[in-house]
PDB file of C-alpha atoms in Angstrom:
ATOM      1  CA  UNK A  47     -17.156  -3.109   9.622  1.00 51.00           C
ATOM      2  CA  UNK A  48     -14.162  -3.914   7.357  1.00 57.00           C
ATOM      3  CA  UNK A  49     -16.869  -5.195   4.472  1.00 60.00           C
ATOM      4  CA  UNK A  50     -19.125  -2.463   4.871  1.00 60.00           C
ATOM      5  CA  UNK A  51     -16.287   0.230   4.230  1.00 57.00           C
ATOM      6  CA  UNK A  52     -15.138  -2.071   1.094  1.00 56.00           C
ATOM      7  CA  UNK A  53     -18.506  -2.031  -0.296  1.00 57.00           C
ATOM      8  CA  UNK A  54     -18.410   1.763  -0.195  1.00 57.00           C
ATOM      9  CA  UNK A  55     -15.009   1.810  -1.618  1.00 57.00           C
ATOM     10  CA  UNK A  56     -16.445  -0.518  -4.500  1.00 58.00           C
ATOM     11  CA  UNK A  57     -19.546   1.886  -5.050  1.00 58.00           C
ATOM     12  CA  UNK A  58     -17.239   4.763  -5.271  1.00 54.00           C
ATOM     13  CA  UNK A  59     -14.794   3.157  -7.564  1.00 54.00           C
ATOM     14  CA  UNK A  60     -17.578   1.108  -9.846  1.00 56.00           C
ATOM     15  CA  UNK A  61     -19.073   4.984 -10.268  1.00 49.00           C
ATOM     16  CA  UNK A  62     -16.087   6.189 -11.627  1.00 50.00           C
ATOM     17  CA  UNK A  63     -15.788   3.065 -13.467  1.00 51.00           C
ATOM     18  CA  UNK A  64     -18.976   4.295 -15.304  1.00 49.00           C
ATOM     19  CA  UNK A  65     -17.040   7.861 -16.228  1.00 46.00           C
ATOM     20  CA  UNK A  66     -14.060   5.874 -17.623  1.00 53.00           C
ATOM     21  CA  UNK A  67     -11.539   8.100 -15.337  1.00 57.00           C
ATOM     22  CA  UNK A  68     -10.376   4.984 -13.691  1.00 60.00           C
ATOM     23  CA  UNK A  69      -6.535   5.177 -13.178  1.00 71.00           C
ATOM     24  CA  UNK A  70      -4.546   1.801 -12.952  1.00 76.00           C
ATOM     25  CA  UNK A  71      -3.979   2.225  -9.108  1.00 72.00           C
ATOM     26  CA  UNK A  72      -7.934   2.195  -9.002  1.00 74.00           C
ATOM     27  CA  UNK A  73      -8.200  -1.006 -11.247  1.00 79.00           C
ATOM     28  CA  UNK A  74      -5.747  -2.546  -8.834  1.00 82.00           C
ATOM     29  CA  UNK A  75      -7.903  -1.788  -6.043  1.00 81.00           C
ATOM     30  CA  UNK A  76     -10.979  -3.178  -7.537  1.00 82.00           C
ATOM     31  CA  UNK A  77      -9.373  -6.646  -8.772  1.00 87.00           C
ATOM     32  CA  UNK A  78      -7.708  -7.070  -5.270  1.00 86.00           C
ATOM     33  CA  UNK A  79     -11.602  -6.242  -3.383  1.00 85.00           C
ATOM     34  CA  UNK A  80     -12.886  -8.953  -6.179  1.00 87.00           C
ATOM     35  CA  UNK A  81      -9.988 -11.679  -5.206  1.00 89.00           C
ATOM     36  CA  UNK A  82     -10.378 -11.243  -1.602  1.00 88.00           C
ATOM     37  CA  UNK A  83     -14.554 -11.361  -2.006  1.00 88.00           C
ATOM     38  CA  UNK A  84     -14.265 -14.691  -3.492  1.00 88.00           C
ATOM     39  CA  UNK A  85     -11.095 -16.165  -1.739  1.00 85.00           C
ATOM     40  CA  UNK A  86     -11.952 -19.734   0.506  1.00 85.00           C
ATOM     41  CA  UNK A  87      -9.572 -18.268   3.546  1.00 80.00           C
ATOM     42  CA  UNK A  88     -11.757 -15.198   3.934  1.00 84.00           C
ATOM     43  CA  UNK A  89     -11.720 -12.114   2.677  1.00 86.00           C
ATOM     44  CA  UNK A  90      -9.730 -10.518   6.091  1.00 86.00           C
ATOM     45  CA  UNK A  91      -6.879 -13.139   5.115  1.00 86.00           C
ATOM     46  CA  UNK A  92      -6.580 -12.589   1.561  1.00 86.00           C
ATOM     47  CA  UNK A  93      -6.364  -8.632   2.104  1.00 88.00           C
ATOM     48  CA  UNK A  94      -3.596  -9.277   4.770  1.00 88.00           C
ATOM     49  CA  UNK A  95      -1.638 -11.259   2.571  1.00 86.00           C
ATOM     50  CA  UNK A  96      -1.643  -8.860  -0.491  1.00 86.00           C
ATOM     51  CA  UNK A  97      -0.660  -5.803   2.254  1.00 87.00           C
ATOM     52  CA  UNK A  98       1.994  -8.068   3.207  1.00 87.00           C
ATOM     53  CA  UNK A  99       3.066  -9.016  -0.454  1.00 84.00           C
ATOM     54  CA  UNK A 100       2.428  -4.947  -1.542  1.00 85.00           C
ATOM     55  CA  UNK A 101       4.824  -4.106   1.403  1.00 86.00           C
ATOM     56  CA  UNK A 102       7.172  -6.330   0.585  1.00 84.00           C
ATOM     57  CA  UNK A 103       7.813  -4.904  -2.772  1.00 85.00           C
ATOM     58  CA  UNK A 104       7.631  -1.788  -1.819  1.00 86.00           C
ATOM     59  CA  UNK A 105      10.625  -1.793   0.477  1.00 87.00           C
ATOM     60  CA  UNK A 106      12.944  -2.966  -2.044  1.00 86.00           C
ATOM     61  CA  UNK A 107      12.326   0.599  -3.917  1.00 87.00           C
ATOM     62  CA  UNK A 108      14.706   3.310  -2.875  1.00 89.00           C
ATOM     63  CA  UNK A 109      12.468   6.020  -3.836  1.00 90.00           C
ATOM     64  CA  UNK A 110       8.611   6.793  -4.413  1.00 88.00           C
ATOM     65  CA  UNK A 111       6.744   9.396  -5.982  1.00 88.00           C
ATOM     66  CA  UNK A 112       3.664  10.420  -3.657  1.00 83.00           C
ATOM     67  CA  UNK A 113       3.115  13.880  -5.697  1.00 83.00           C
ATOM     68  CA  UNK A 114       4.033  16.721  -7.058  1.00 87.00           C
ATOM     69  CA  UNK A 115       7.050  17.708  -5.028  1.00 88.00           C
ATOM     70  CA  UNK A 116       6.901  14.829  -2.244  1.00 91.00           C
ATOM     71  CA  UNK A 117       8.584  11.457  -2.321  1.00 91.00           C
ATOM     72  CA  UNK A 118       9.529   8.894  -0.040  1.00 90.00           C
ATOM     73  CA  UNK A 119      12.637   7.869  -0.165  1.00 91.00           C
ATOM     74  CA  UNK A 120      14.798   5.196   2.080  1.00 91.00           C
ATOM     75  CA  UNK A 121      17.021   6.944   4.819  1.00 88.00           C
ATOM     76  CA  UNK A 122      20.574   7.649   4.530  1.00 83.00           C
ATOM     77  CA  UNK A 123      20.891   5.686   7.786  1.00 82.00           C
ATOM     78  CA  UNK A 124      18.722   3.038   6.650  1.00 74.00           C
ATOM     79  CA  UNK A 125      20.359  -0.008   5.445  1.00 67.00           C
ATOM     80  CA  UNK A 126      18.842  -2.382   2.366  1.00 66.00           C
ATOM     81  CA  UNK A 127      17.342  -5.354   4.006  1.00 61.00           C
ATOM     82  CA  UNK A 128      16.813  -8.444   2.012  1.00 61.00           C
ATOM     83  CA  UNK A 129      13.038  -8.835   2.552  1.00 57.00           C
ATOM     84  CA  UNK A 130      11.924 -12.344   2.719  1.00 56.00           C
ATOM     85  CA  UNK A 131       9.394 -14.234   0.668  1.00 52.00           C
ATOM     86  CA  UNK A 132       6.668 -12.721   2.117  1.00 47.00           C
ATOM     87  CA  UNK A 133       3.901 -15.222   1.022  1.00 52.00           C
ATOM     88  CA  UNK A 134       6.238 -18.283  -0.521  1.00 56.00           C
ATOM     89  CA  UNK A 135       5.124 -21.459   0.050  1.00 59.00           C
ATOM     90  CA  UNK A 136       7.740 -21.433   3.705  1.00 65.00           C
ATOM     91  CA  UNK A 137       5.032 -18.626   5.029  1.00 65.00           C
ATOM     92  CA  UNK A 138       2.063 -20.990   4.270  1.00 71.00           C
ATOM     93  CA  UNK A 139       3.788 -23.783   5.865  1.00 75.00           C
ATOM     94  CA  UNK A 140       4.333 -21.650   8.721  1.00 75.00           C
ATOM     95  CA  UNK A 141       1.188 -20.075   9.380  1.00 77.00           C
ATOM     96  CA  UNK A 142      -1.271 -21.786  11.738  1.00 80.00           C
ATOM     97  CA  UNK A 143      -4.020 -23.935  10.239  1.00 81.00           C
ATOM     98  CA  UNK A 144      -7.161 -21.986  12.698  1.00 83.00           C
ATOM     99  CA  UNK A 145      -8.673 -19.363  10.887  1.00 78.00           C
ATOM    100  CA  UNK A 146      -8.270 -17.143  13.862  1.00 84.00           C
ATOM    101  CA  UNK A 147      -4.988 -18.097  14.767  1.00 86.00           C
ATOM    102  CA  UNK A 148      -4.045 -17.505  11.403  1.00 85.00           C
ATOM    103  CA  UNK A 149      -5.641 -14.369  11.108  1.00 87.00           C
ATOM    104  CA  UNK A 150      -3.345 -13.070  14.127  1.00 90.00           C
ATOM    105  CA  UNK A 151      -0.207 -13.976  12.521  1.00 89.00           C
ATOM    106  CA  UNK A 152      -0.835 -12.460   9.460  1.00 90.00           C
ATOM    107  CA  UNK A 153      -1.626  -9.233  11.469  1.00 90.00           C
ATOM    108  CA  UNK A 154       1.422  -9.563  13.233  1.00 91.00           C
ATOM    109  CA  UNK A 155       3.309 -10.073  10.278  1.00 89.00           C
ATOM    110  CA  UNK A 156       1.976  -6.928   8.607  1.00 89.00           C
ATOM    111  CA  UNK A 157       2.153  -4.728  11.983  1.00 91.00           C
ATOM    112  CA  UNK A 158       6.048  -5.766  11.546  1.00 91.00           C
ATOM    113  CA  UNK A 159       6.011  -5.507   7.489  1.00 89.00           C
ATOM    114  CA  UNK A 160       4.626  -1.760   8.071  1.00 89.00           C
ATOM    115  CA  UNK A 161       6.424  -0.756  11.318  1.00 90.00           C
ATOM    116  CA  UNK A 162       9.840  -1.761   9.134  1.00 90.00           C
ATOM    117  CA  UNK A 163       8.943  -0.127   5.978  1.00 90.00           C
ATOM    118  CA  UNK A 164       7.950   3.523   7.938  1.00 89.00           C
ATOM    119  CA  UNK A 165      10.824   3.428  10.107  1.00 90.00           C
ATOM    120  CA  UNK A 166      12.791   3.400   6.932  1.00 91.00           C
ATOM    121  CA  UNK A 167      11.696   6.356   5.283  1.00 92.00           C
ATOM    122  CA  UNK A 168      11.740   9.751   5.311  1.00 92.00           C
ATOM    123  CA  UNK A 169       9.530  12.194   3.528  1.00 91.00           C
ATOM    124  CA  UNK A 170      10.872  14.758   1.537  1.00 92.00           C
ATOM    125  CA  UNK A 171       9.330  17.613   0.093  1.00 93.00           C
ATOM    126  CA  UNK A 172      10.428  19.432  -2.891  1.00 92.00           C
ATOM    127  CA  UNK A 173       9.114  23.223  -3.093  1.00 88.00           C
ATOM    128  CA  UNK A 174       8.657  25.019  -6.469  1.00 84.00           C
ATOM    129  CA  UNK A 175      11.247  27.263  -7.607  1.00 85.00           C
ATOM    130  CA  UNK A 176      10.005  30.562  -7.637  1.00 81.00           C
ATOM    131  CA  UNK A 177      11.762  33.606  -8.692  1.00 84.00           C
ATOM    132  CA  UNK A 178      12.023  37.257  -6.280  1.00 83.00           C
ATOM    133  CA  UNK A 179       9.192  38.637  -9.055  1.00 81.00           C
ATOM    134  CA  UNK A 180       6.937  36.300  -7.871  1.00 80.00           C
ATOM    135  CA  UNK A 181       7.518  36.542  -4.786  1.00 79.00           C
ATOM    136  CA  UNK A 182       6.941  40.388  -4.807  1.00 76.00           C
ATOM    137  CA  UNK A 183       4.022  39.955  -7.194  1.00 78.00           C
ATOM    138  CA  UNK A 184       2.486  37.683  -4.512  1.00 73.00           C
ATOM    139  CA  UNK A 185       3.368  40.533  -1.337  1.00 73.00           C
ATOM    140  CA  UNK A 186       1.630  43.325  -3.282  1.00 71.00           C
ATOM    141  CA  UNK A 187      -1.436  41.144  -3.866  1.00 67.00           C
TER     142      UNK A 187
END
């Protein structure tokens, strides 16, 4: 199920390849789907460990942009915690040697990675300044 909704993904994104729109988020996306195609441990492993590794870095950032107006941002409450090497040569070591065995650890280890990063955050959302003209121009419409 996992492939089929890549391949769609890769459809989508090689079609707006072809209209040369293609932001560096999307490029990302592709060359991550083309490592994981061809990696030996399968591509359900190789995705894992990038989430894992993309997760990791994320948390050390205090603050990200989502959009115009919204951002994530670490809560006050939230201490900085030193994430570890997420896929050093210590993890490898550590991670079973059956495919499916190791397949469940690294899907523990990203349930964790996630469930740490989330309960970490808070959204915030910034709403346009508007003055009381606008506001009155919008009533009367």
């Amino acid at each position: 199920m996992m492939r089929i909704i890549c391949g769609v993904l890769l459809i989508v994104l090689s079609v707006a390849a072809d209209q040369e729109f293609m932001s560096p988020g999307v490029r990302a996306a592709i060359r991550v789907y083309d490592e994981c195609q061809r990696a030996e441990a399968g591509f359900s492993v190789c995705l894992k460990k990038k989430a894992i590794t993309f997760i990791d870095r994320v948390t050390k950032v205090d603050a990200i942009n989502v959009g115009e107006g919204v951002r994530i941002v670490r809560s006050a409450d939230s201490p900085v915690v030193d994430v570890p090497k997420s896929l050093g040569e210590d993890l490898e070591k550590s991670l079973p040697r059956n495919a499916e065995a190791r397949d469940e650890a690294l899907t523990t280890l990203l349930a964790d990675r996630v469930a740490r990063f989330l309960s970490s955050r808070t959204v915030m959302v910034t709403l346009p300044k508007v003055s009381p003209d606008e506001i009155g121009r919008s009533v009367e419409e």
